[in-house]
Amino acid sequence: MLDERVVGMSVLKITGGTPLNGHVKAAGAKNAMTKLLVASLLSDKRCTFYNVPNIGDVEVTVSLCEEIGMEVKWDRQAGTMEVITKELKTSYVPQRFSGSNRIPILMIGALLGRTDQDIIVPTAGGCPIGQRPVDFHIQALEQLGAVIEYRGMKREGAYFAHAHNGLKGTVITLPYPSVGATENTILAGVTARGMTIIKNAAIEPEIVELILFLQKLGAIITIDVDRTIRIQGTRRFYEVEHTVIPDRIEAASWGMAAISSKGRVFVEGAQHLNMITFLNKLREVGGGFDIRSNGIEFFYDGPLQGGLHLETDVHPGFMTDWQQPFVVLLTQATGTSVVHETVYENRFGYTDTLREMGADVTLFRQCLGGKQCRFASQSFCHSVIVKGATPLVGKEICIPDLRAGFAYIMAALIASDTSTISGLPFIERGYENFVGKLGNLGADVMLVEEEKNVRTERVPVKSSLHLLSPVLSQSE
């Protein structure tokens, strides 16, 4: 058995044409676990998490929380984590976390009820998929009584926030059901005096997960069918044990990889309820799936048929993070399909590489959908027409962001020859042990360590790439 560690700046070589077959387990959800860690800062009680994903974004969030006083015991192999923040060492999140991920801005909501000191957090980061302004966050927190100011610092700016007079519940209507703004407002509302009501809130499964955790922690919180969340403020907290939901993005990604490669993969942990919209679109193009009690089996069920119209949207719509690999799937479907991105305005940058691989994808600035979105009459290319089926060829690829990265891996798996993929830490941010899982499913993959004297190693199926990732890799 080769050494399981992956060191240096490695690239992944994928030789396409081999169907993926076998079993893979979806790890805990990235977009849930990172927020749960921040939520645990509300109290000084012990919180124990299970099904914790061993990925880059969790590493970054742990480092950030430890910086301000959290004690963490993380058993990566067992997928368990025990945390407690008995007291805050500081309310200043250092500038080195600037641009690391979207988590620092959520520190404001979590810490406003925990300290009277100024809370200082760096500007928000993320993958280059479009603007993600924090105006909605700030407006909501200010309505609760927070004082927030943006100040320029050495290289980048930071937000200074405090609530010296405490937070007071109120009615907040979000202009857009932003996931981050909803989360930040929920976190602040837990310790605000009285009732906080959030209207037009995001209701993604990861937000429901946050609400379930906070109820265990001591919050009195409800969610209504009209996107209204109600929170009765509290300062009494309890110890919590919580199992993180499986990652619906990872589950769908492996499902699409299985079908596009003409294989069959059972994704353990894939949850039907959280993937209804995705499964409908998959069935429309002719993809096969079989829902079982402990997961979903995805399989190639004959030639894929295009003619699909797809619009991304907030939950329960088609998730924007499913869009990139689905476009790759559509390149293998006969006919013409339309995809309209309504969540992020710059999320089709990855299609340039797909075209170089042979895909027939055309970008449009217009809203090619049933409704106009926020980007109508603007200059953003936020719609595409995909014509298939087209054969793809391998090439050298540099991954620009997390979800585009998996789309490139899918494209390489179905290409006619070998692709060389760099920028692997982006993938490691959200996909646990993805190289090992690829190998276990039968993919022809090899990690190559790029140094002055190049050394090639075939990676065993249980390999992990977490040592590859810089502690402050960009985050979505």
PDB file of C-alpha atoms in Angstrom, residues 82 116 141 173 210 380-381 441 472:
ATOM      1  CA  GLU A  82     -16.539  18.120  20.430  1.00  0.00           C
ATOM      2  CA  ASP A 116     -20.099  43.961  24.845  1.00  0.00           C
ATOM      3  CA  LEU A 141     -28.646  43.269  12.225  1.00  0.00           C
ATOM      4  CA  THR A 173     -38.269  41.511   5.850  1.00  0.00           C
ATOM      5  CA  LEU A 210     -29.402  25.222  11.915  1.00  0.00           C
ATOM      6  CA  PHE A 380     -24.016  39.481 -16.955  1.00  0.00           C
ATOM      7  CA  CYS A 381     -23.944  36.273 -18.991  1.00  0.00           C
ATOM      8  CA  LEU A 441     -15.611   3.695  -8.040  1.00  0.00           C
ATOM      9  CA  LEU A 472      -7.103  29.690   4.202  1.00  0.00           C
TER      10      LEU A 472
END
